[in-house]
JSON list of C-alpha atoms in Angstrom, two decimals:
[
{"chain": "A", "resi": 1, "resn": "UNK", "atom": "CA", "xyz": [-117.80, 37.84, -36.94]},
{"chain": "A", "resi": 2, "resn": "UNK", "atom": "CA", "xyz": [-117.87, 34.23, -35.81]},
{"chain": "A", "resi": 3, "resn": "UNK", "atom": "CA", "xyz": [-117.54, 33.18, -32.23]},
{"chain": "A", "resi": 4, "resn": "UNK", "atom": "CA", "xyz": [-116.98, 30.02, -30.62]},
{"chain": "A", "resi": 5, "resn": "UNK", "atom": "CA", "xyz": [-116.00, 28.32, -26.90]},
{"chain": "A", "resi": 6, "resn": "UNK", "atom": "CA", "xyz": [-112.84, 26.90, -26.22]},
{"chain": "A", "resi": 7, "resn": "UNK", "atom": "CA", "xyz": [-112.95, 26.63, -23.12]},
{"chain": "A", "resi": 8, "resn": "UNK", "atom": "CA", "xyz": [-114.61, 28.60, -19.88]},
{"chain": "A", "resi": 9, "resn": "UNK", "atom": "CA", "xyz": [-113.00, 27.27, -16.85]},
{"chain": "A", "resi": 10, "resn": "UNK", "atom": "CA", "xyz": [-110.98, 28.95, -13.98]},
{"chain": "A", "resi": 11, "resn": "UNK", "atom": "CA", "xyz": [-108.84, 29.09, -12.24]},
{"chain": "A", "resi": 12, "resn": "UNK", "atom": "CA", "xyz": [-108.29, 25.76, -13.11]},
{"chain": "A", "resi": 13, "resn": "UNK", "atom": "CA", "xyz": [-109.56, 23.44, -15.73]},
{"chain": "A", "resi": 14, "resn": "UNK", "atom": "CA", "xyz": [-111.95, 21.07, -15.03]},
{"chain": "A", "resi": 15, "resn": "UNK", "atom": "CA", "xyz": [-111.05, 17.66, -15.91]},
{"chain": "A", "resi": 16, "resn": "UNK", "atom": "CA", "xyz": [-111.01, 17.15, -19.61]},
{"chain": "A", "resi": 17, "resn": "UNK", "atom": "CA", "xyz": [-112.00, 20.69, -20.20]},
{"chain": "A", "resi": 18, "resn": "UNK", "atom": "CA", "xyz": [-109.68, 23.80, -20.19]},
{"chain": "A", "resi": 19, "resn": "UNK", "atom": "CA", "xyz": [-109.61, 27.03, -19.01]},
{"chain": "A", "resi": 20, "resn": "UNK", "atom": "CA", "xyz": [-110.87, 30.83, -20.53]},
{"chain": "A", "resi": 21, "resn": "UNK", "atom": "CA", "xyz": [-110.29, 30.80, -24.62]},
{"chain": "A", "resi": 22, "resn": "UNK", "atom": "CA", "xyz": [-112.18, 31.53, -27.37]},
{"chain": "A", "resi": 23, "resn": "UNK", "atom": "CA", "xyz": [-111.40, 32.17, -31.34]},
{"chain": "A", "resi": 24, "resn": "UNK", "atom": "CA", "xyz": [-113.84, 34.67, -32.93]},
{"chain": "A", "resi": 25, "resn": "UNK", "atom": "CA", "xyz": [-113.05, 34.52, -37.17]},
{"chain": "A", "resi": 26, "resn": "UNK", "atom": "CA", "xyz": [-113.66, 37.51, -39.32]},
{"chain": "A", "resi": 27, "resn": "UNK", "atom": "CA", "xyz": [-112.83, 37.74, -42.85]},
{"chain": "A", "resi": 28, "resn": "UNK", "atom": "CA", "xyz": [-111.04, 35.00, -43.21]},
{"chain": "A", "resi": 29, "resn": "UNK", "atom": "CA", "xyz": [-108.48, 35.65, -39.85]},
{"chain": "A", "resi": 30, "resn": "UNK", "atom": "CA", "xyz": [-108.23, 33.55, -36.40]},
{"chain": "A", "resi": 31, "resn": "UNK", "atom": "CA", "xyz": [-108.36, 35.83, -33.57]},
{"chain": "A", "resi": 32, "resn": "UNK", "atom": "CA", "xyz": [-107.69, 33.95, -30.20]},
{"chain": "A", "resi": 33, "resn": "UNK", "atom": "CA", "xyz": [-108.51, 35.29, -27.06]},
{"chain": "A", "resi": 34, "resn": "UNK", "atom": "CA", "xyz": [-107.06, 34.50, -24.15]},
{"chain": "A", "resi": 35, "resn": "UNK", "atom": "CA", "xyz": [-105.60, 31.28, -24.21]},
{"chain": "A", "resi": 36, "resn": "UNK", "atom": "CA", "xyz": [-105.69, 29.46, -20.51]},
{"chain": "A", "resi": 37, "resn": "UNK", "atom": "CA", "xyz": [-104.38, 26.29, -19.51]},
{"chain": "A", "resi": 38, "resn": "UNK", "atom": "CA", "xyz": [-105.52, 23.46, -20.50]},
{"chain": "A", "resi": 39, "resn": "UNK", "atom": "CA", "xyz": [-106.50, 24.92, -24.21]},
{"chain": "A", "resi": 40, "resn": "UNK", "atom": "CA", "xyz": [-104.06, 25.27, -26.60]},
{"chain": "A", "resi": 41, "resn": "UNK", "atom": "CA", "xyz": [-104.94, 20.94, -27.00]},
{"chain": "A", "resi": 42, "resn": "UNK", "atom": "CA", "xyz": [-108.34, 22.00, -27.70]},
{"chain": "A", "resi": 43, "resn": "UNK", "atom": "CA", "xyz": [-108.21, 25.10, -29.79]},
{"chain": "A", "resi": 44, "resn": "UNK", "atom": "CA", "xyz": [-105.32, 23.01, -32.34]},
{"chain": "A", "resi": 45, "resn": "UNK", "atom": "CA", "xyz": [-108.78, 20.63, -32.82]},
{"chain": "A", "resi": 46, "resn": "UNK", "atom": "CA", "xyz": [-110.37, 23.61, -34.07]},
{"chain": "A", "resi": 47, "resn": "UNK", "atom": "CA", "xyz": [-106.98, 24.94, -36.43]},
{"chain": "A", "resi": 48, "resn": "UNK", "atom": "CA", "xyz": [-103.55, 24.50, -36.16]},
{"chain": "A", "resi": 49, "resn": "UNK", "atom": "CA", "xyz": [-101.23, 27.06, -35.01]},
{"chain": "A", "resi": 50, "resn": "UNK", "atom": "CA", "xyz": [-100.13, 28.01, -38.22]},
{"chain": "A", "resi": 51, "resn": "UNK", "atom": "CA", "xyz": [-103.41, 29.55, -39.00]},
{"chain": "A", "resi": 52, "resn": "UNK", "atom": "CA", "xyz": [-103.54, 31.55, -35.74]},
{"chain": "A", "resi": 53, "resn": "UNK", "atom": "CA", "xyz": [-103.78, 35.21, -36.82]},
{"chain": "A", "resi": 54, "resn": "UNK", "atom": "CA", "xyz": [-103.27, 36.87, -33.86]},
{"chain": "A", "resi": 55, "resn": "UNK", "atom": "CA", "xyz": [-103.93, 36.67, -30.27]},
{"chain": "A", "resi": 56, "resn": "UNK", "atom": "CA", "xyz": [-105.20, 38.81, -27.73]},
{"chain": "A", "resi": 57, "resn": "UNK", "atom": "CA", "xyz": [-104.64, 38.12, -23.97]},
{"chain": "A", "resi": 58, "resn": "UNK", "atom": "CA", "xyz": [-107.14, 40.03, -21.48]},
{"chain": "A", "resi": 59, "resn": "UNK", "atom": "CA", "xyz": [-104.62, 39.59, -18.78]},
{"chain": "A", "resi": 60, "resn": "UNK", "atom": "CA", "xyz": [-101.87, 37.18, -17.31]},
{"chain": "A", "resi": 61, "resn": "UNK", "atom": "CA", "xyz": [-103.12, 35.37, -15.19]},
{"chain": "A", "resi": 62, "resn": "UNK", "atom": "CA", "xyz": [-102.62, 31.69, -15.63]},
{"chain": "A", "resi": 63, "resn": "UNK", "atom": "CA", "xyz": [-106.32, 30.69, -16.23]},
{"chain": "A", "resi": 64, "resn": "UNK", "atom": "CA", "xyz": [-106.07, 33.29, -19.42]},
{"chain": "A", "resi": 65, "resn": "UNK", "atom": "CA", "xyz": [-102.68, 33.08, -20.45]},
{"chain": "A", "resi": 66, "resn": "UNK", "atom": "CA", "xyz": [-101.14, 29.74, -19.02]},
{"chain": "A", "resi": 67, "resn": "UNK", "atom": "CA", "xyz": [-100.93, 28.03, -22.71]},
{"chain": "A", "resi": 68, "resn": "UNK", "atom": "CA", "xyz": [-99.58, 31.09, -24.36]},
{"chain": "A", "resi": 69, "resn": "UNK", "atom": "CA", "xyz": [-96.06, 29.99, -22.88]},
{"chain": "A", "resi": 70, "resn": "UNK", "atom": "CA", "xyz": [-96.90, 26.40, -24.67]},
{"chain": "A", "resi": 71, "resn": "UNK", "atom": "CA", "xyz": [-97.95, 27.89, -27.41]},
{"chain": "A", "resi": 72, "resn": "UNK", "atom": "CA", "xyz": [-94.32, 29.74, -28.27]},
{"chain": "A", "resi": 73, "resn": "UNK", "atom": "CA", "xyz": [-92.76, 26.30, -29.01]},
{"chain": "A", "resi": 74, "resn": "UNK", "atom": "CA", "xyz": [-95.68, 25.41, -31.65]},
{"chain": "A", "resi": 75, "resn": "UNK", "atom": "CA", "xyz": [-94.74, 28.81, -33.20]},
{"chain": "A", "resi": 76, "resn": "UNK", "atom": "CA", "xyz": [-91.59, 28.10, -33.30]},
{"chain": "A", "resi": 77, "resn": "UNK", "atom": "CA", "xyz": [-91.63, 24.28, -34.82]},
{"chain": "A", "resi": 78, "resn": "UNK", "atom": "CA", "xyz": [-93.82, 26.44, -37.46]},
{"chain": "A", "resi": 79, "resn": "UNK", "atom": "CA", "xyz": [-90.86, 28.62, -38.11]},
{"chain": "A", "resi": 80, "resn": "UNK", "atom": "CA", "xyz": [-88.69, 25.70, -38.65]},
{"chain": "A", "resi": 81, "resn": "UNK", "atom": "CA", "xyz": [-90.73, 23.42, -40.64]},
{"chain": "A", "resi": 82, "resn": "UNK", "atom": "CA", "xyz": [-91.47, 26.73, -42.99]},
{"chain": "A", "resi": 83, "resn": "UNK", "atom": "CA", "xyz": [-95.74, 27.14, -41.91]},
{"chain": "A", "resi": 84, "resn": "UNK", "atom": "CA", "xyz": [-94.59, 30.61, -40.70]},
{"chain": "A", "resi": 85, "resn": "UNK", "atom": "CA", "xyz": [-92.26, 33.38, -41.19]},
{"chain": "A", "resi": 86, "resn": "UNK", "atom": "CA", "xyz": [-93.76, 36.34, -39.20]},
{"chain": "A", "resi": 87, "resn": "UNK", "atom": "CA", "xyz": [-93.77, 36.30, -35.19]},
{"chain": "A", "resi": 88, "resn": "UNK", "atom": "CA", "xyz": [-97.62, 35.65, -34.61]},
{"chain": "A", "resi": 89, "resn": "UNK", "atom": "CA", "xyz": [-99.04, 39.21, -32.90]},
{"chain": "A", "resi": 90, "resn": "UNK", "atom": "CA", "xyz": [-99.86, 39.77, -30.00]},
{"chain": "A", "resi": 91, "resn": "UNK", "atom": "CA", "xyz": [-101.86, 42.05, -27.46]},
{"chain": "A", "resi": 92, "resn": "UNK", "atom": "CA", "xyz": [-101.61, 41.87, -23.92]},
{"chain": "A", "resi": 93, "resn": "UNK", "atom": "CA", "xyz": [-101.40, 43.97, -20.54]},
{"chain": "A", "resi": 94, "resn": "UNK", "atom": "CA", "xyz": [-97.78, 44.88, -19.83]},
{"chain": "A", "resi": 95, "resn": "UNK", "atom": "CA", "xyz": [-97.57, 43.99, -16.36]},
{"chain": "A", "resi": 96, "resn": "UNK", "atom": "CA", "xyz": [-96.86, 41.78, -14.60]},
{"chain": "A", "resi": 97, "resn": "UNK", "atom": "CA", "xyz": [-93.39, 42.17, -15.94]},
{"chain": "A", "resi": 98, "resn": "UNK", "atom": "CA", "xyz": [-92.73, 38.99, -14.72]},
{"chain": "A", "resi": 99, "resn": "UNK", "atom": "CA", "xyz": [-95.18, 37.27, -17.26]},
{"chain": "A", "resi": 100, "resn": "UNK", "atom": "CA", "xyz": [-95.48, 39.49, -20.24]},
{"chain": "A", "resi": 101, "resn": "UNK", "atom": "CA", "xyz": [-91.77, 38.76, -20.56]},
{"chain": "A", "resi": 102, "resn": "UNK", "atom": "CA", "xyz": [-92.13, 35.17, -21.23]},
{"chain": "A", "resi": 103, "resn": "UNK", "atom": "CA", "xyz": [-94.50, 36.70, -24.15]},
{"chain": "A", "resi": 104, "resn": "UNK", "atom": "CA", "xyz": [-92.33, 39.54, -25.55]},
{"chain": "A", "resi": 105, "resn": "UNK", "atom": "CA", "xyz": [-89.42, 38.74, -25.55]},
{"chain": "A", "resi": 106, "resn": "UNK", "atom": "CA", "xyz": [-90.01, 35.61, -27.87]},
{"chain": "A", "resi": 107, "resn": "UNK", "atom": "CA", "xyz": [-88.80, 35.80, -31.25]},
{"chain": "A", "resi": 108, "resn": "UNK", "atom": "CA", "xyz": [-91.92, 34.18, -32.87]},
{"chain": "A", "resi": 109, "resn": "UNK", "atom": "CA", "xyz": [-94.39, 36.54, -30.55]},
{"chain": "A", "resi": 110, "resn": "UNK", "atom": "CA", "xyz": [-94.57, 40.69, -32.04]},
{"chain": "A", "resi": 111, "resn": "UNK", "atom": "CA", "xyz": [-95.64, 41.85, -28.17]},
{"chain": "A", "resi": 112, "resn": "UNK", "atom": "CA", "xyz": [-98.33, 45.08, -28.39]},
{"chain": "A", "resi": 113, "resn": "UNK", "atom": "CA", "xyz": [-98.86, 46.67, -24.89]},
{"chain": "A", "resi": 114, "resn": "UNK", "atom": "CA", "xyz": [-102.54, 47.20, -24.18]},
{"chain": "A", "resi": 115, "resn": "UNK", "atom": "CA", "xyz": [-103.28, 50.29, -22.79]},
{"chain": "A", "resi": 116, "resn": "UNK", "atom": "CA", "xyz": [-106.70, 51.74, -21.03]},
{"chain": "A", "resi": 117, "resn": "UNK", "atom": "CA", "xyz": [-108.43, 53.39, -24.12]},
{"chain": "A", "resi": 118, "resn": "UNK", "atom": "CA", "xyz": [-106.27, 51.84, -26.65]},
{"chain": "A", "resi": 119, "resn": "UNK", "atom": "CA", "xyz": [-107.90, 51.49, -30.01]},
{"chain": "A", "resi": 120, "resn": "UNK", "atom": "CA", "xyz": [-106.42, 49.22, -32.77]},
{"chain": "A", "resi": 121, "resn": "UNK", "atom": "CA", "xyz": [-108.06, 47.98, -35.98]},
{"chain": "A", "resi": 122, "resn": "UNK", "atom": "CA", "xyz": [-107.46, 44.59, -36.71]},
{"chain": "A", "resi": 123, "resn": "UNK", "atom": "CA", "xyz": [-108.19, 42.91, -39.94]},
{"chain": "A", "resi": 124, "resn": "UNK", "atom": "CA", "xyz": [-110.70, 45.33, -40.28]},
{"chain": "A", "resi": 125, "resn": "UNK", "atom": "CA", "xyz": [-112.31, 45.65, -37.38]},
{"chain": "A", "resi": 126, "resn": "UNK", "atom": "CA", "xyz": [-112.51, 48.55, -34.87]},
{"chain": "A", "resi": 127, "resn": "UNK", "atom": "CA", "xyz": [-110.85, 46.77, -31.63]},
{"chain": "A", "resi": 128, "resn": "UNK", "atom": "CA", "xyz": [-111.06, 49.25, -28.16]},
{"chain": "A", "resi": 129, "resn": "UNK", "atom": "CA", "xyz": [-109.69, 48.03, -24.90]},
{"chain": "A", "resi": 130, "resn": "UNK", "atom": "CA", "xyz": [-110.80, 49.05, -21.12]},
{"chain": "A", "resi": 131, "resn": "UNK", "atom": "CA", "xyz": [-109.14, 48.48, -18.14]},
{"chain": "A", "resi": 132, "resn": "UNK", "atom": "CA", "xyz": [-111.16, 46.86, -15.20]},
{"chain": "A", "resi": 133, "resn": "UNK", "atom": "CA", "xyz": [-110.99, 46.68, -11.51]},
{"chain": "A", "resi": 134, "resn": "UNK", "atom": "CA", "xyz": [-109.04, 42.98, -10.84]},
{"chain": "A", "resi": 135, "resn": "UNK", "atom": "CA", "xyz": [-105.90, 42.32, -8.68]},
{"chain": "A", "resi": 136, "resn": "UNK", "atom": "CA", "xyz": [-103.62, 43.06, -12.10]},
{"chain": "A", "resi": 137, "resn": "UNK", "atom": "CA", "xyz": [-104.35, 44.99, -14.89]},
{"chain": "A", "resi": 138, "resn": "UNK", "atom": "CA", "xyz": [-107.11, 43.03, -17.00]},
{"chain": "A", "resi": 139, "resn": "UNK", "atom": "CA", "xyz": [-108.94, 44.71, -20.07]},
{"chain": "A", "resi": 140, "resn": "UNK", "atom": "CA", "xyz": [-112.42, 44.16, -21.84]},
{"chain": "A", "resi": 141, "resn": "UNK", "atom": "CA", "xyz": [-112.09, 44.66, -25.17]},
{"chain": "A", "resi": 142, "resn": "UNK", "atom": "CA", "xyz": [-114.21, 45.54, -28.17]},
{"chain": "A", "resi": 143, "resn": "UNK", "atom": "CA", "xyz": [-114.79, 44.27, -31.69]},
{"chain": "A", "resi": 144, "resn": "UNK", "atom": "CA", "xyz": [-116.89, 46.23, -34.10]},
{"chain": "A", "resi": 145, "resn": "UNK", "atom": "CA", "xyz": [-117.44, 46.11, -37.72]},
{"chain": "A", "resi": 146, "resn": "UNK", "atom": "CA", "xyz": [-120.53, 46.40, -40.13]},
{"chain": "A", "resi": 147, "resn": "UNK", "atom": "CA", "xyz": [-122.38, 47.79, -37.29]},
{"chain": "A", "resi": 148, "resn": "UNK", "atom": "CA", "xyz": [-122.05, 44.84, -35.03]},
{"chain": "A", "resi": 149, "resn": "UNK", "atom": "CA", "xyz": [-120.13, 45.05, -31.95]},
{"chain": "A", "resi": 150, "resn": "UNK", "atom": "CA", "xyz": [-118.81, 42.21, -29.69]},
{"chain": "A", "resi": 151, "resn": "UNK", "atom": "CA", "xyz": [-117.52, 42.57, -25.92]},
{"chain": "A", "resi": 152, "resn": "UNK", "atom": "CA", "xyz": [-115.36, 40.44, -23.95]},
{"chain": "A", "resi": 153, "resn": "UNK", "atom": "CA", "xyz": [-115.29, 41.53, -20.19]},
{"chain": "A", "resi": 154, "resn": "UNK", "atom": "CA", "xyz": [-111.92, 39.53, -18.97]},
{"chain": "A", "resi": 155, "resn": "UNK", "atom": "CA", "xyz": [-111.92, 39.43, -15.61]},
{"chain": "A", "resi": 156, "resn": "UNK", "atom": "CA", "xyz": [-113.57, 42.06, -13.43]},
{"chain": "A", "resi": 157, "resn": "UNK", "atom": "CA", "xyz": [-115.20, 43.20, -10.15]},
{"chain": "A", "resi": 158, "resn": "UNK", "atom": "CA", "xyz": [-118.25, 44.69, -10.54]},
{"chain": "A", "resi": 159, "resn": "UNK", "atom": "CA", "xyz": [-118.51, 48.01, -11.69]},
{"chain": "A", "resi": 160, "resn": "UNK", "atom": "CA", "xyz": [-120.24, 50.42, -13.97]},
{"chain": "A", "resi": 161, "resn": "UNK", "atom": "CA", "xyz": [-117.58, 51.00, -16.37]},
{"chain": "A", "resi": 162, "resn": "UNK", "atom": "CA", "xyz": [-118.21, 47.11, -17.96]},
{"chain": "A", "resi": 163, "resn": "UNK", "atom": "CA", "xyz": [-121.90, 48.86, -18.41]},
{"chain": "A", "resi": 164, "resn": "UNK", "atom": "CA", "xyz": [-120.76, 51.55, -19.99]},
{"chain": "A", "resi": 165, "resn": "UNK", "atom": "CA", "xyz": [-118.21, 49.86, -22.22]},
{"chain": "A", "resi": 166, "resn": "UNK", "atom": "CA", "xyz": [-120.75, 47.35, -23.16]},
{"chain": "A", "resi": 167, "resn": "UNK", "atom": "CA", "xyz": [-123.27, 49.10, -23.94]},
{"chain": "A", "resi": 168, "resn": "UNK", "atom": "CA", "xyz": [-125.23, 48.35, -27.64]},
{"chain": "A", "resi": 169, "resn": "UNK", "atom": "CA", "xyz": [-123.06, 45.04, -27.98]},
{"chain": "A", "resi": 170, "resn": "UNK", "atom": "CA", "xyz": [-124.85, 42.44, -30.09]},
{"chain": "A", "resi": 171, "resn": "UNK", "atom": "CA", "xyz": [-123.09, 39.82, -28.48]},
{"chain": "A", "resi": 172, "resn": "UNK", "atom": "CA", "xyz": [-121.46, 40.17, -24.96]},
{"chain": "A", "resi": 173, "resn": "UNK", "atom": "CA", "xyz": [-118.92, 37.60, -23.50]},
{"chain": "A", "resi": 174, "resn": "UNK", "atom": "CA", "xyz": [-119.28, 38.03, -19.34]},
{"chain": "A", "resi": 175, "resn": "UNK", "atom": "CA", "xyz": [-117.14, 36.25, -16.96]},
{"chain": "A", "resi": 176, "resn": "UNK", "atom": "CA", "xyz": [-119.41, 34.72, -13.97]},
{"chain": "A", "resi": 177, "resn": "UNK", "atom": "CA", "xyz": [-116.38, 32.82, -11.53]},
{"chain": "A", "resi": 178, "resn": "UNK", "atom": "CA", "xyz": [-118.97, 32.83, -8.77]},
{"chain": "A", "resi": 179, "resn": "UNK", "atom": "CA", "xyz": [-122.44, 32.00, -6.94]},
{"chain": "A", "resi": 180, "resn": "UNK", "atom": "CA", "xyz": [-123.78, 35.21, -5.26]},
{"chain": "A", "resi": 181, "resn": "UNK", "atom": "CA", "xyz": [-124.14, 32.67, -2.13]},
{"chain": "A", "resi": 182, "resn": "UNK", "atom": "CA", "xyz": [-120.17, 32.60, -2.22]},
{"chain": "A", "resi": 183, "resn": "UNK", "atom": "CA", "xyz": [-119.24, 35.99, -3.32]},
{"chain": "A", "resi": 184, "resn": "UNK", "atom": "CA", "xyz": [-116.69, 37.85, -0.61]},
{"chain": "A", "resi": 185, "resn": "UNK", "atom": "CA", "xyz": [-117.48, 41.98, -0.36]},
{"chain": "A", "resi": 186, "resn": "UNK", "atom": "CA", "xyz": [-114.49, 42.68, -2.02]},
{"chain": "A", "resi": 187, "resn": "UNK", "atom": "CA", "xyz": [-114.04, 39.74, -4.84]},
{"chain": "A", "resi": 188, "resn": "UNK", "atom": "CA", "xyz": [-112.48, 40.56, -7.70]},
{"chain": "A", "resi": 189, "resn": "UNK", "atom": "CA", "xyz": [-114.82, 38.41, -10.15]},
{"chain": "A", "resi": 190, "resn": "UNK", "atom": "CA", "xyz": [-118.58, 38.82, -10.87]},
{"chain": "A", "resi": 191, "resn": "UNK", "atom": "CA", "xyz": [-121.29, 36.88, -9.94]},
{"chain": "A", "resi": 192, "resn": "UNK", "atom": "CA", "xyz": [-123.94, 34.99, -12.02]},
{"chain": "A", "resi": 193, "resn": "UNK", "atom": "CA", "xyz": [-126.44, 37.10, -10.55]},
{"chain": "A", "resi": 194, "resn": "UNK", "atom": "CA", "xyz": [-124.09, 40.07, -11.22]},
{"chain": "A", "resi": 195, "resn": "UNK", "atom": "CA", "xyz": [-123.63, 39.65, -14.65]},
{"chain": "A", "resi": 196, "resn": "UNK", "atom": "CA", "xyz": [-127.09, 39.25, -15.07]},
{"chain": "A", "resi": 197, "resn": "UNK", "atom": "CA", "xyz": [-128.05, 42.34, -14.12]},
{"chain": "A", "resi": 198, "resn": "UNK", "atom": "CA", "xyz": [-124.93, 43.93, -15.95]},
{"chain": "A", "resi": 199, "resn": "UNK", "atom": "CA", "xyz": [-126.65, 42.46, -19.17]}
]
């Protein structure tokens, strides 16, 4: 497993930058997750949509999902022009309604509904999914295979389920939206110092 930065930024991009994506590769297969705004431009540097193998969305909000509506009209010019003939697949929270929608319901998009404890396997790798504390259903997720394990937290308050679900990763991917100087009692994002410690 291979992973690299698209972009980190939220909950907007910063100028010339783009928000929360990254593609991990594995045997030959492009997994994107999340896919915010600002990144689909960046991530077709990396490959073009064509070679997107499947894409995982921790949850839908715009900063992690915001190019995934963008990106349904490159799948679809790759239907047309011949680069693709099966609807690219896709995992993501099923709520909001209002957004997964946009997602499912697209011809070129084959919508699977994460649920809390889902486990998949995905081009050969042992994928799990946990749901965390945030003001809509977000999931960290899981990749393991040849006795390595990677974990992407999404979004998430702090709590000691991200410990637990963690726990023996060789690689972990923790959001850190905020300064512990500016952290509100009840945010629903981690601090640097936070994630830290969660490490």
């Amino acid at each position: 497993m291979k992973l690299f930065c698209i972009g980190k930024y939220g909950p907007y991009p910063k100028a010339g930058e783009s928000c929360s994506c990254y593609v991990m590769t594995h045997n030959g297969k492009n997994i994107v997750i999340d896919l915010g705004c600002g990144a689909l431009s960046k991530l077709l540097n990396m490959l073009p949509s064509r070679d997107i193998d499947a894409l995982v969305l921790s949850h839908l909000h715009a900063d992690h999902m915001g190019d995934a509506l963008t990106l349904r009209y490159a799948l679809e010019v790759d239907r047309k022009l011949g680069r693709r003939t099966e609807p690219l697949p896709v995992y993501l929270p099923a709520e909001p309604h209002a957004e997964s929608s946009l997602l499912s319901s697209h011809a070129m998009m084959d919508a699977h509904f994460m649920t809390d404890g889902m486990r998949i396997q995905l081009f050969g790798m042992d994928v799990a999914f946990a749901e965390m504390p945030h003001p809509v259903p977000s999931f960290a997720m899981s990749f393991a295979t040849g006795g390595r394990k990677l974990v992407y937290s999404g979004d998430t308050r702090d709590n000691g389920r991200i410990i637990e679900f963690a726990a023996g990763a060789d690689l972990f991917v923790m959001e850190a939206a905020l300064l512990e100087k500016d952290k509100a009692p009840a945010a629903p994002h981690v601090s640097a110092k936070d994630a830290g410690r969660i490490a």
